[in-house]
mmCIF file of C-alpha atoms and ligand atoms in Angstrom:
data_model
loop_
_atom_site.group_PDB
_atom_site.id
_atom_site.type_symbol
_atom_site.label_atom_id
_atom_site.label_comp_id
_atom_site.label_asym_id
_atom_site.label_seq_id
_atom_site.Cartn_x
_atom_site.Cartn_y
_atom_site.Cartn_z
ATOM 1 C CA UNK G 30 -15.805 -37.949 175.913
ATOM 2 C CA UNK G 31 -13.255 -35.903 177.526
ATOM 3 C CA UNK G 32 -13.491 -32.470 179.296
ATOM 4 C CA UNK G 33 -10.499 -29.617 178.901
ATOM 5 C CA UNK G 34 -10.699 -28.274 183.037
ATOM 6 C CA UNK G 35 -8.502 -24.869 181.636
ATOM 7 C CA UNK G 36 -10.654 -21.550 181.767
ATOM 8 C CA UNK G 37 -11.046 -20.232 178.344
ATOM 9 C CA UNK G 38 -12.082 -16.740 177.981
ATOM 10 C CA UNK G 39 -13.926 -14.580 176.028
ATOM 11 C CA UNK G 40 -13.407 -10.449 175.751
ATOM 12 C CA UNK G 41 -15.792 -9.374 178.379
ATOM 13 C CA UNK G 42 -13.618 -12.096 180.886
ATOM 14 C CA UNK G 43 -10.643 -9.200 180.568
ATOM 15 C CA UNK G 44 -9.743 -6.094 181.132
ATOM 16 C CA UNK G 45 -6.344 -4.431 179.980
ATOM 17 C CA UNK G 46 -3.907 -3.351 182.948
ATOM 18 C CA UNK G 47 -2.678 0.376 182.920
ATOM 19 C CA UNK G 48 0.923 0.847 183.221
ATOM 20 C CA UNK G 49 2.899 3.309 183.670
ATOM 21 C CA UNK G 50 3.821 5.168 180.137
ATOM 22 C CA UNK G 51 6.095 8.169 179.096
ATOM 23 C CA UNK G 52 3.479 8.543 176.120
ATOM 24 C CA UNK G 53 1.579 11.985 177.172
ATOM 25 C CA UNK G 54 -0.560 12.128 174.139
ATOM 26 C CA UNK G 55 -3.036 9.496 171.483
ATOM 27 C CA UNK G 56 -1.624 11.635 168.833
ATOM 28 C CA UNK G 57 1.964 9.744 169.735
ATOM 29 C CA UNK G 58 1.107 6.448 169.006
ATOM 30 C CA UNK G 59 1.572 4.784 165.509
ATOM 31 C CA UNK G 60 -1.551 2.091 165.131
ATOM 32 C CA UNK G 61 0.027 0.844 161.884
ATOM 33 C CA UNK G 62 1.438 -2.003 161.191
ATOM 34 C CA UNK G 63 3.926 -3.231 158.555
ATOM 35 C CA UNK G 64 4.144 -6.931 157.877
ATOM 36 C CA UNK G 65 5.725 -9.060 154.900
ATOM 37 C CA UNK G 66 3.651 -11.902 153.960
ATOM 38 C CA UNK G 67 5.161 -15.257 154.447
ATOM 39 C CA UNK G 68 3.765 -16.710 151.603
ATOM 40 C CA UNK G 69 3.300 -14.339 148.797
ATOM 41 C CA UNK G 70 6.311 -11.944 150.009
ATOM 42 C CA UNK G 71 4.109 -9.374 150.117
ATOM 43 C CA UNK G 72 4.088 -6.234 151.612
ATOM 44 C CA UNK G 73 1.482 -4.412 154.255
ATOM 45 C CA UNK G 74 1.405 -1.448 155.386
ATOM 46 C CA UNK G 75 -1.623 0.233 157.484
ATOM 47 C CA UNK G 76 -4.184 0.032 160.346
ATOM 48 C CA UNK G 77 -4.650 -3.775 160.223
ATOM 49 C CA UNK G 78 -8.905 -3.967 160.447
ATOM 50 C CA UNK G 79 -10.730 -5.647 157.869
ATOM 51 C CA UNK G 80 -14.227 -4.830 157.283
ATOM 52 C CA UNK G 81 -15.774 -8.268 156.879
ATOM 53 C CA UNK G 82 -17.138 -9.918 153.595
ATOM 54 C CA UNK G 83 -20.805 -9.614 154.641
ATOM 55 C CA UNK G 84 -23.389 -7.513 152.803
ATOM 56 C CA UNK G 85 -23.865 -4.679 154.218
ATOM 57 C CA UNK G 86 -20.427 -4.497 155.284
ATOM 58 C CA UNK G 87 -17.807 -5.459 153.068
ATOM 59 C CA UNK G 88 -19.244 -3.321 150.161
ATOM 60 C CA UNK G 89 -17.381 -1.123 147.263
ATOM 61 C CA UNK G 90 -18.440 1.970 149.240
ATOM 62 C CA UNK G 91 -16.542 0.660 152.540
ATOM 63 C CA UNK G 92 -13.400 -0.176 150.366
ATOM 64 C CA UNK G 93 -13.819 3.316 148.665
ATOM 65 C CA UNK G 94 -14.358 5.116 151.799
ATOM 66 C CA UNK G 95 -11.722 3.435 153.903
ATOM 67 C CA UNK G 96 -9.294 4.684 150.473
ATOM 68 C CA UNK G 97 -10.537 8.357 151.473
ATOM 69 C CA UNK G 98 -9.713 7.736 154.975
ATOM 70 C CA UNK G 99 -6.187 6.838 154.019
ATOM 71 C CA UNK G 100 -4.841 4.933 157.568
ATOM 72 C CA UNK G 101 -5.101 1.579 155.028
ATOM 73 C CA UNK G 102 -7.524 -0.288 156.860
ATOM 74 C CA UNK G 103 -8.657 -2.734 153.704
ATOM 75 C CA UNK G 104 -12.495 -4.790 152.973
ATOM 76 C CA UNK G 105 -12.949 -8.226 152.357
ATOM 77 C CA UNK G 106 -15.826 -7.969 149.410
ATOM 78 C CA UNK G 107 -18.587 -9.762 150.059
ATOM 79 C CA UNK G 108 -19.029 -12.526 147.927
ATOM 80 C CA UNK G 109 -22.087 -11.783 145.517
ATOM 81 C CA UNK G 110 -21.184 -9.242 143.391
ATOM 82 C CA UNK G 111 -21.155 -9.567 139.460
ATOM 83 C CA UNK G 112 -17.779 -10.883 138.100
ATOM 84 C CA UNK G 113 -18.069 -7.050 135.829
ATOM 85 C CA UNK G 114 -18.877 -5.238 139.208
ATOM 86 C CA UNK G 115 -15.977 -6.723 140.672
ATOM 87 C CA UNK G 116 -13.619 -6.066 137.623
ATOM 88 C CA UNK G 117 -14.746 -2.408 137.030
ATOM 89 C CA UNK G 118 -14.097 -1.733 140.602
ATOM 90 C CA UNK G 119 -10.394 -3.225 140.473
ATOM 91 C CA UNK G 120 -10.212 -1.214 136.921
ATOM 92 C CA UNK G 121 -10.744 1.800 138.833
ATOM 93 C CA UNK G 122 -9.557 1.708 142.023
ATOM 94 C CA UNK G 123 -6.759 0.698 144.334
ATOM 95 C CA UNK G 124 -7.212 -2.716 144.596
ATOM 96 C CA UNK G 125 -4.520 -2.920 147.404
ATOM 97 C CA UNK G 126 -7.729 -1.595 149.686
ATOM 98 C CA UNK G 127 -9.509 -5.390 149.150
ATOM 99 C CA UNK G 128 -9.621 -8.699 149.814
ATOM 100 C CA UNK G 129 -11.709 -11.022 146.712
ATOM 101 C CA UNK G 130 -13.439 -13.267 148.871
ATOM 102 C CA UNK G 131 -14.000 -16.546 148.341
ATOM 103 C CA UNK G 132 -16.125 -19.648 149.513
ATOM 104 C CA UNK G 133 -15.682 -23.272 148.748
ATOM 105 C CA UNK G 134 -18.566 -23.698 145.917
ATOM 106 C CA UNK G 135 -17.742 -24.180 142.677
ATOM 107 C CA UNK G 136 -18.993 -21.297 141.707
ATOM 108 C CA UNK G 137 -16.893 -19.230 143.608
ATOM 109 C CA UNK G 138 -14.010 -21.189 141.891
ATOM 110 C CA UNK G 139 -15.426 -20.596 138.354
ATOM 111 C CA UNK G 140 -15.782 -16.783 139.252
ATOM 112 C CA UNK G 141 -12.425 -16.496 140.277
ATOM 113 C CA UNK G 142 -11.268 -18.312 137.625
ATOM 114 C CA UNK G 143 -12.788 -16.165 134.729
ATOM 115 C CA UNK G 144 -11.701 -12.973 136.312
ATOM 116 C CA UNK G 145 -7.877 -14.510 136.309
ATOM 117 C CA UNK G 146 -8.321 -15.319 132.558
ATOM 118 C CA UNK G 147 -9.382 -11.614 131.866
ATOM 119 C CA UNK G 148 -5.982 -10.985 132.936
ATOM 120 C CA UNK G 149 -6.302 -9.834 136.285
ATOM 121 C CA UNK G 150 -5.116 -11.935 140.012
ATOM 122 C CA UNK G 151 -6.135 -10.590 142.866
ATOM 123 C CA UNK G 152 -3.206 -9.737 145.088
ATOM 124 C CA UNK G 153 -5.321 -10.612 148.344
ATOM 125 C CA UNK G 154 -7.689 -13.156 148.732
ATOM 126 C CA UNK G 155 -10.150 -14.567 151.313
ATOM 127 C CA UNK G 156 -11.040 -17.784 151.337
ATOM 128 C CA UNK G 157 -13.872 -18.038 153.893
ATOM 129 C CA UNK G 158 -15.746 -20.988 155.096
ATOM 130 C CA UNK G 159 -17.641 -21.418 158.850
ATOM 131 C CA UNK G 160 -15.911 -24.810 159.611
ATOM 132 C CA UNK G 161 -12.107 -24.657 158.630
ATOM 133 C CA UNK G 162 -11.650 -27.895 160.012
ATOM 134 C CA UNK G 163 -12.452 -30.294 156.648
ATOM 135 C CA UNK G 164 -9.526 -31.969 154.943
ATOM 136 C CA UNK G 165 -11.504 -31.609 151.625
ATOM 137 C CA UNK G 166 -10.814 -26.941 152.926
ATOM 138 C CA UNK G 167 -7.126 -27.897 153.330
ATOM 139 C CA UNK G 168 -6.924 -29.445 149.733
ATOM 140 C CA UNK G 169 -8.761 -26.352 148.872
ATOM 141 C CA UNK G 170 -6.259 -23.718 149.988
ATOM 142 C CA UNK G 171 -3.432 -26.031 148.652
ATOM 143 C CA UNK G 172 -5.088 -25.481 145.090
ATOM 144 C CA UNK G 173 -5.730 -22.139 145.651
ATOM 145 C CA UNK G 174 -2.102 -21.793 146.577
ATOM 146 C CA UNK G 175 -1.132 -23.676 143.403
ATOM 147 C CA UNK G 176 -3.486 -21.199 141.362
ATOM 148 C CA UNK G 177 -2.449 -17.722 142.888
ATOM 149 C CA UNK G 178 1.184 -18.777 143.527
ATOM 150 C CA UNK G 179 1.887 -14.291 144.507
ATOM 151 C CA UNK G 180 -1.591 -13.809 146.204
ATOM 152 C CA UNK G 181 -1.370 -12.851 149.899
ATOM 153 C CA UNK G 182 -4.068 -15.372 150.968
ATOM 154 C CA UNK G 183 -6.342 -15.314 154.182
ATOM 155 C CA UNK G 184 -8.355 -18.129 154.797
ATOM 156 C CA UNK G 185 -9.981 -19.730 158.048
ATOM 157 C CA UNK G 186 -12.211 -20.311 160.026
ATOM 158 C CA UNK G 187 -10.482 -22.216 162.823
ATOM 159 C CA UNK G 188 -9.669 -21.458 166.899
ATOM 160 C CA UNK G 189 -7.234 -24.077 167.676
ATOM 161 C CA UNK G 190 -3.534 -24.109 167.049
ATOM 162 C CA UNK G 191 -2.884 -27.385 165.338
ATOM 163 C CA UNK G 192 -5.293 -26.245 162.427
ATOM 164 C CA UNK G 193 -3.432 -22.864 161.900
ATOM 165 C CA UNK G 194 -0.346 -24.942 162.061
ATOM 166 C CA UNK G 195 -1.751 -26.709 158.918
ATOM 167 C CA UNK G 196 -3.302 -24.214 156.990
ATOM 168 C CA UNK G 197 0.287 -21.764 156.932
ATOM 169 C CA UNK G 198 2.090 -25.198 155.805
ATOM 170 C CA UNK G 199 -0.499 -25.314 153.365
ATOM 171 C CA UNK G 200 -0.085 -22.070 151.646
ATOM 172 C CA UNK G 201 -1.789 -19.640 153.775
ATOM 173 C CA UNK G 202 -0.752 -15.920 155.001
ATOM 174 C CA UNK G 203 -3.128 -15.358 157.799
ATOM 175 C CA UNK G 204 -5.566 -17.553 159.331
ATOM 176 C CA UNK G 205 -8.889 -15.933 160.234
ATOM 177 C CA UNK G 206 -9.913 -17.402 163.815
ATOM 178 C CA UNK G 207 -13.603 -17.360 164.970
ATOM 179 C CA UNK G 208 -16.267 -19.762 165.227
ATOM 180 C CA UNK G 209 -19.428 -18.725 166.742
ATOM 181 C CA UNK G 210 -18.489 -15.321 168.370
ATOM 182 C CA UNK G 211 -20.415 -13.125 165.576
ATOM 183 C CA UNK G 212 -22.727 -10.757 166.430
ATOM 184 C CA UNK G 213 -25.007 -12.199 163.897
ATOM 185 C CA UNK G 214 -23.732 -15.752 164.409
ATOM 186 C CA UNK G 215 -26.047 -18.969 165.446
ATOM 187 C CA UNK G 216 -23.821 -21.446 165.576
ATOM 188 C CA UNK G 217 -23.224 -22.019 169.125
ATOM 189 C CA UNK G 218 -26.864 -21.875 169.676
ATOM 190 C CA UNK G 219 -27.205 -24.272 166.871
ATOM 191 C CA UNK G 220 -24.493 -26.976 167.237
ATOM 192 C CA UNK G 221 -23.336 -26.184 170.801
ATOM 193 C CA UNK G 222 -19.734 -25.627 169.151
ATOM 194 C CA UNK G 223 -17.192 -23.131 169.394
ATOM 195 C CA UNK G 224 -14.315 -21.562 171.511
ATOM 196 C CA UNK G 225 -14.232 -18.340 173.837
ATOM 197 C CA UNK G 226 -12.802 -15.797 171.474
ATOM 198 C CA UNK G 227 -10.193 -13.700 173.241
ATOM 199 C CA UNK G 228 -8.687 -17.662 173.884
ATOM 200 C CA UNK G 229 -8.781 -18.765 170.385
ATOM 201 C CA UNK G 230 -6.771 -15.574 169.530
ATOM 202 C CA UNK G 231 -4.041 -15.914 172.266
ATOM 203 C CA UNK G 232 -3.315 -19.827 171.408
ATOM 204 C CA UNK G 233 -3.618 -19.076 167.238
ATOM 205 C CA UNK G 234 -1.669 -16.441 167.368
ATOM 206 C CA UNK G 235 0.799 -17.894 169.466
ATOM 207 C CA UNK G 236 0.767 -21.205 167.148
ATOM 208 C CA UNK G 237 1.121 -18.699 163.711
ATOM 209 C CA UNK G 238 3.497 -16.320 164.813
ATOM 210 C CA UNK G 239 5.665 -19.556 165.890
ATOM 211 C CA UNK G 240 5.586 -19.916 161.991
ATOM 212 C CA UNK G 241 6.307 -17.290 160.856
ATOM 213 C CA UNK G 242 2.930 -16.672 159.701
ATOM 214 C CA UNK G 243 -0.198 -14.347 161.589
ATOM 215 C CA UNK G 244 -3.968 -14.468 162.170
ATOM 216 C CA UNK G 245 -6.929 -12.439 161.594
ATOM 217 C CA UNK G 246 -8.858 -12.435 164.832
ATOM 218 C CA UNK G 247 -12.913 -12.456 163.141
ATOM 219 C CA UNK G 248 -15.917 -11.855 165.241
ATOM 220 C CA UNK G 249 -16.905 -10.815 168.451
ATOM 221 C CA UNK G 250 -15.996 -7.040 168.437
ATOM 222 C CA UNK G 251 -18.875 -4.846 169.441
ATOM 223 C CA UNK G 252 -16.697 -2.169 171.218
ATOM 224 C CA UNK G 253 -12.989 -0.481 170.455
ATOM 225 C CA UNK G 254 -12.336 -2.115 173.550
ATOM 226 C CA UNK G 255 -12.687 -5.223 172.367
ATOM 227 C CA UNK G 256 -10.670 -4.891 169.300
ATOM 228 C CA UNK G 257 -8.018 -3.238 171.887
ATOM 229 C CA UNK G 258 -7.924 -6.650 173.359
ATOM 230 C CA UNK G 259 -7.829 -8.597 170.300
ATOM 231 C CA UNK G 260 -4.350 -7.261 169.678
ATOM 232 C CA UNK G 261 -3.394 -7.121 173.185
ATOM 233 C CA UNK G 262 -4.075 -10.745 172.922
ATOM 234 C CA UNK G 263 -1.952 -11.244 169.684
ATOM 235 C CA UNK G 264 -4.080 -10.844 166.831
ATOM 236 C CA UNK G 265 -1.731 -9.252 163.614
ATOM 237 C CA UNK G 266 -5.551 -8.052 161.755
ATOM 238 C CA UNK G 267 -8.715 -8.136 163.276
ATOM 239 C CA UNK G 268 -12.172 -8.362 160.987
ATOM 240 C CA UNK G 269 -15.152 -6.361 161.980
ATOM 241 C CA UNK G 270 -18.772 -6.781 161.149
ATOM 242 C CA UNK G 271 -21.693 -5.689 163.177
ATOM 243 C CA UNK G 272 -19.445 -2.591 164.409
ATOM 244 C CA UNK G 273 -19.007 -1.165 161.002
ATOM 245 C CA UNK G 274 -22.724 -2.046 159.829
ATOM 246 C CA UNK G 275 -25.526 0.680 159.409
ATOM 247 C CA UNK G 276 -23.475 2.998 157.512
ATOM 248 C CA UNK G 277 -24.650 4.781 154.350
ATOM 249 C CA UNK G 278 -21.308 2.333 152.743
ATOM 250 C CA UNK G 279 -23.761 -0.558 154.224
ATOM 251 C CA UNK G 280 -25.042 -0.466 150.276
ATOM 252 C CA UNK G 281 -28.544 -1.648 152.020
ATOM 253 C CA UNK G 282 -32.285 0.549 152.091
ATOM 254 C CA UNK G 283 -32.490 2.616 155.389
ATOM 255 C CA UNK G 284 -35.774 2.281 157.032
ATOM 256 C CA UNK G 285 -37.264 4.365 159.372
ATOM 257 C CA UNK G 286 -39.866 3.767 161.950
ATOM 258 C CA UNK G 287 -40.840 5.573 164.966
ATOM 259 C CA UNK G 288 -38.612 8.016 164.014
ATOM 260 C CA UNK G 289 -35.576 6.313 164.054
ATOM 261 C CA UNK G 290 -33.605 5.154 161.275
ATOM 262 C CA UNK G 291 -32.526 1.198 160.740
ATOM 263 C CA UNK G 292 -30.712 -0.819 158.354
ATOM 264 C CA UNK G 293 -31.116 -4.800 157.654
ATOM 265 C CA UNK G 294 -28.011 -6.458 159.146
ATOM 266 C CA UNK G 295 -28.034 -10.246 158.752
ATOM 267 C CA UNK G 296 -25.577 -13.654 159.165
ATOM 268 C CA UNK G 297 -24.137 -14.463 155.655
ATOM 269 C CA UNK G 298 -25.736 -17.667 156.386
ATOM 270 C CA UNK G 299 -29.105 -16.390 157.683
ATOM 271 C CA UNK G 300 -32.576 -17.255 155.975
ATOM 272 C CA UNK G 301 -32.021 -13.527 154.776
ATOM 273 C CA UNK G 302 -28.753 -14.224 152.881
ATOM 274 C CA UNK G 303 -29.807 -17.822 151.888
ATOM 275 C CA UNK G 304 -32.900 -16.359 150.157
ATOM 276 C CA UNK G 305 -31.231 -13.452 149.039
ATOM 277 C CA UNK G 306 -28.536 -15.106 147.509
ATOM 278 C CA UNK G 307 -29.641 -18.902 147.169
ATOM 279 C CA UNK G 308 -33.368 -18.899 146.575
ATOM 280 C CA UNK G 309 -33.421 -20.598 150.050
ATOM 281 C CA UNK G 310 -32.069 -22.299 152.697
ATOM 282 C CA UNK G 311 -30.794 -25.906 151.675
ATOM 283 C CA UNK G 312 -33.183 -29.022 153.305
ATOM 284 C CA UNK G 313 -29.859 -30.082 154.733
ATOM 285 C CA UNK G 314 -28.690 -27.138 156.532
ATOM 286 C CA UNK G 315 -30.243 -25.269 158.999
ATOM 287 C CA UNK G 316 -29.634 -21.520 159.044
ATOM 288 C CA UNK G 317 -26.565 -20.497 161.108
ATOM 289 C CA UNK G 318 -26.910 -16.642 161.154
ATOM 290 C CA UNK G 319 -29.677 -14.337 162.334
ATOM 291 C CA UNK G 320 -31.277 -11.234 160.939
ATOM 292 C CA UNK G 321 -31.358 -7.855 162.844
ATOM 293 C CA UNK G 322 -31.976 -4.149 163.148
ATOM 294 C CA UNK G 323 -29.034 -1.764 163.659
ATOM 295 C CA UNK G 324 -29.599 1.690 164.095
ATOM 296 C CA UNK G 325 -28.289 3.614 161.030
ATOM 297 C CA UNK G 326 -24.965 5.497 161.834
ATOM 298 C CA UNK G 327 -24.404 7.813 158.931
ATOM 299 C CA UNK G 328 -21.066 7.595 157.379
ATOM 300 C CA UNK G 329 -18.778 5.499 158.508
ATOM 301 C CA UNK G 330 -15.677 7.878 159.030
ATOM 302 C CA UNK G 331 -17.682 9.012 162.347
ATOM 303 C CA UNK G 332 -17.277 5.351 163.690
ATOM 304 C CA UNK G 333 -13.943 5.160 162.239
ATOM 305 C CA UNK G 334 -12.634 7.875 164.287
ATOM 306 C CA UNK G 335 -14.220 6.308 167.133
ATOM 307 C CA UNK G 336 -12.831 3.179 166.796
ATOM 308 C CA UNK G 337 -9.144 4.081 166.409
ATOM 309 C CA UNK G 338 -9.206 6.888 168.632
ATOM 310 C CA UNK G 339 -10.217 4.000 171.182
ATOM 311 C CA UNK G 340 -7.436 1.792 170.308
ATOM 312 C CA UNK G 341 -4.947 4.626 170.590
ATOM 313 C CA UNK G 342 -6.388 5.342 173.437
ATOM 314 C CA UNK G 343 -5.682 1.338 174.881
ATOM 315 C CA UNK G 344 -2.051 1.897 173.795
ATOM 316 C CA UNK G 345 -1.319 5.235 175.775
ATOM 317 C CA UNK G 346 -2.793 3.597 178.715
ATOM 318 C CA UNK G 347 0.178 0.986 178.830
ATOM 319 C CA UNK G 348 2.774 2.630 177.289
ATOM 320 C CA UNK G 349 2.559 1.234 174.042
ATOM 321 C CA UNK G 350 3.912 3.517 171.138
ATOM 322 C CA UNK G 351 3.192 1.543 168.418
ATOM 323 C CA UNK G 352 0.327 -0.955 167.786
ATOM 324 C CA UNK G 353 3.111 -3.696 167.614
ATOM 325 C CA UNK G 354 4.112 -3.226 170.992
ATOM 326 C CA UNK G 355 0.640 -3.464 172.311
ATOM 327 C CA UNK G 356 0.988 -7.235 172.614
ATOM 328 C CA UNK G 357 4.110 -7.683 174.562
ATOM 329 C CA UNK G 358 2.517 -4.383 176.796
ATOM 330 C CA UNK G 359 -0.982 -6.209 177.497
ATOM 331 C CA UNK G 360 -1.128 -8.041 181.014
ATOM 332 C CA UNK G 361 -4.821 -8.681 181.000
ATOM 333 C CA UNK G 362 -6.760 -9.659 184.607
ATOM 334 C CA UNK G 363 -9.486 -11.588 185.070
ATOM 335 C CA UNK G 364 -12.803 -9.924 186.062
ATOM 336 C CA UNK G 365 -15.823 -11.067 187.027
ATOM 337 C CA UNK G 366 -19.377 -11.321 184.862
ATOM 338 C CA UNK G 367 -20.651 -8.435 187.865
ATOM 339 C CA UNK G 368 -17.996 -5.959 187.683
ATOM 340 C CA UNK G 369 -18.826 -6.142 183.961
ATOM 341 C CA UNK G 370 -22.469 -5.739 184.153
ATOM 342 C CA UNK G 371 -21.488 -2.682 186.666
ATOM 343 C CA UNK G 372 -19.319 -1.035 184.440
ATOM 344 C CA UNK G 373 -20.818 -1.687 181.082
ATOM 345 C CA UNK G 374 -17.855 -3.363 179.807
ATOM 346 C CA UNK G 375 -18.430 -5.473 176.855
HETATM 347 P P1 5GP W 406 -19.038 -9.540 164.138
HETATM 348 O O1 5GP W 406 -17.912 -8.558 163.903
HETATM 349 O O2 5GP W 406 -20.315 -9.082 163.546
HETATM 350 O O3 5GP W 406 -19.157 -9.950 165.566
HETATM 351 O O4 5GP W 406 -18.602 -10.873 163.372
HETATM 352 C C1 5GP W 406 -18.368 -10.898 161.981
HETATM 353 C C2 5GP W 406 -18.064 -12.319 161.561
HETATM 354 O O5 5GP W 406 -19.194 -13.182 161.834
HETATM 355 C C3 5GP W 406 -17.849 -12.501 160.069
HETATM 356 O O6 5GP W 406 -16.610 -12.054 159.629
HETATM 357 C C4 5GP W 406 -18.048 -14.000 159.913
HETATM 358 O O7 5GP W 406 -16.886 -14.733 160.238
HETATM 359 C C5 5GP W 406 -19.099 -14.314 160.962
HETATM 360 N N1 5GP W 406 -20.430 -14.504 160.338
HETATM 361 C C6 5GP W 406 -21.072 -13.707 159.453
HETATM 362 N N2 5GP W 406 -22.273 -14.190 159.126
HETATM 363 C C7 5GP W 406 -22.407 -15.344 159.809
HETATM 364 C C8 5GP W 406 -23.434 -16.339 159.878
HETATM 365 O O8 5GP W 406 -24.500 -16.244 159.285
HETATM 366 N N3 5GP W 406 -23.177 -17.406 160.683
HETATM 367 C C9 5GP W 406 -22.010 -17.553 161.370
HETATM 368 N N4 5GP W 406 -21.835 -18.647 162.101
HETATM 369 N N5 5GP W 406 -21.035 -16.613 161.350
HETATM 370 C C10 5GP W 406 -21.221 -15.540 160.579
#
């Protein structure tokens, strides 16, 4: 047994330092970002959030209404939809706006297979699994590499820099970090493992971008604020779940009661999604998600505009015209659990 002394922290250990900035307006500051994939050769181009691959979330309405919205945020697709669903929707649509996600069961592999052989790769592709840290996921991407040699290819999840050293040697674009900081997550309650987020992001990010390669920061978001930090810390995308659930995009029944209007949000490996999905939760796994309310939001362009208003907002504070600069404009101080609690910070 050994015990790392360093503090690790988490977004609500942080706030962002003003500085003084010659930017007098939001409306000045450019929250896109271009990158060029290391692996694919790719190109990007847009307001790097990714609306995770959870139901309720990363849905054909998201991707269709983050198209309307046109700042190129993109979706990951959740990963139970109909192989026609899927191919209709790339038929008719700019697939440039998602990400075909991807587990590690076989069929997954099948699915993605047959949807190659109709003549179609994606161009982006998530390969998502809640413990990147298997040899048997590394083989995976390598083969996944092998099988979409042009695909821009996301895969994770990991919060340590040695493992996103190996997965971008082993094919992959960006590495999603995250393990346990969902807002739907169980996994630290349930295995006692994980890694404070905003910590994970600073040492992955500083580990990919050594490479040449970046990092999708997933989980942990519940405020702009936080997704402010996420890039002050170094994250290149950052993937969003609970903040962009309980929209009408959420594809889910609205329920109302007292009044008030909810929608189902759940862990894509809650005993919601394992029934849903699986007919069950295996005898060998316990469930690693939860199952809540949210309140329903309406559309989600009214959150959108919240949410990048805020992080315009972060970059006027310190000067930063573009997103890209954010970064190398965050100095981040500690504060305490109390000043939090005062303030409301997240
Ligand atoms: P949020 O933005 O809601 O805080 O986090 C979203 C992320 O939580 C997802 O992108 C995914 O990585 C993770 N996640 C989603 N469902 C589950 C689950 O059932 N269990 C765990 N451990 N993580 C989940």
């Amino acid at each position: 047994m050994r015990i790392e002394e360093d503090t690790k922290l988490d977004f609500k250990d942080v706030l962002i330092r003003p500085k003084r900035s010659t930017l007098s307006s939001r409306k000045d500051v450019d929250i896109t970002r271009e990158f060029t994939f290391k692996h694919s050769g790719r190109k990007f181009k847009g307001v790097p959030i990714i609306a995770a691959n959870m139901d309720g979330v990363g849905t054909f309405d998201m991707a269709k209404a983050f198209l309307e919205d046109g700042n190129g945020l993109t979706v990951a697709l959740h990963k139970h939809y109909a192989l026609e669903d899927i191919q209709s929707f790339y038929k008719d649509n700019n697939a440039d706006a998602v990400w075909y996600s991807i587990g590690m069961v076989k069929a997954d592999e099948e699915k993605l297979k047959e949807f190659i052989a109709a003549g179609k790769a994606p161009e982006k592709i998530c390969i998502d699994v809640a413990n990147g840290y298997s040899e048997h996921f590394v083989e995976y991407v390598s083969r996944m590499r092998d099988l979409l040699p042009e695909a821009t290819i996301m895969a994770g999840n990991v919060v340590t820099g040695e493992m996103v050293e190996q997965l971008i040697l082993s094919g992959v674009d960006i590495v999603k970090v995250g393990i346990g900081p969902g807002s739907v997550c169980t996994t630290r309650k349930m295995t006692g493992v994980g890694y404070p987020q905003l910590s994970a992001i600073i040492e992955c990010a500083d580990a990919a971008h050594g490479m040449g390669g970046l990092i999708c920061a997933d989980g942990g978001c519940t405020v702009p604020g936080d997704i402010a930090k996420a890039f002050g810390g170094g994250a290149d995308f950052v993937m969003l779940g609970g903040m962009l659930s309980g929209h009408d995009q959420a594809e889910q029944q609205i329920t109302e009661e007292g009044g008030e209007k909810f929608v189902q949000f759940y862990g894509m490996s809650s005993d919601t999604a394992m029934k849903k999905h699986k007919g069950g939760v295996a005898e060998y796994r316990a469930s690693e998600g939860k199952t809540v309310k949210v309140p329903y939001r309406g559309d989600v362009s009214n959150s959108l505009q919240d949410i990048l208003g805020g992080i315009r907002s972060s970059c006027t504070y310190v000067g930063a015209r573009r997103l890209k600069e954010l970064s190398k404009c965050t100095t981040f101080i500690r504060v305490t659990q109390q000043i939090n609690n005062i303030f409301g910070a997240s």
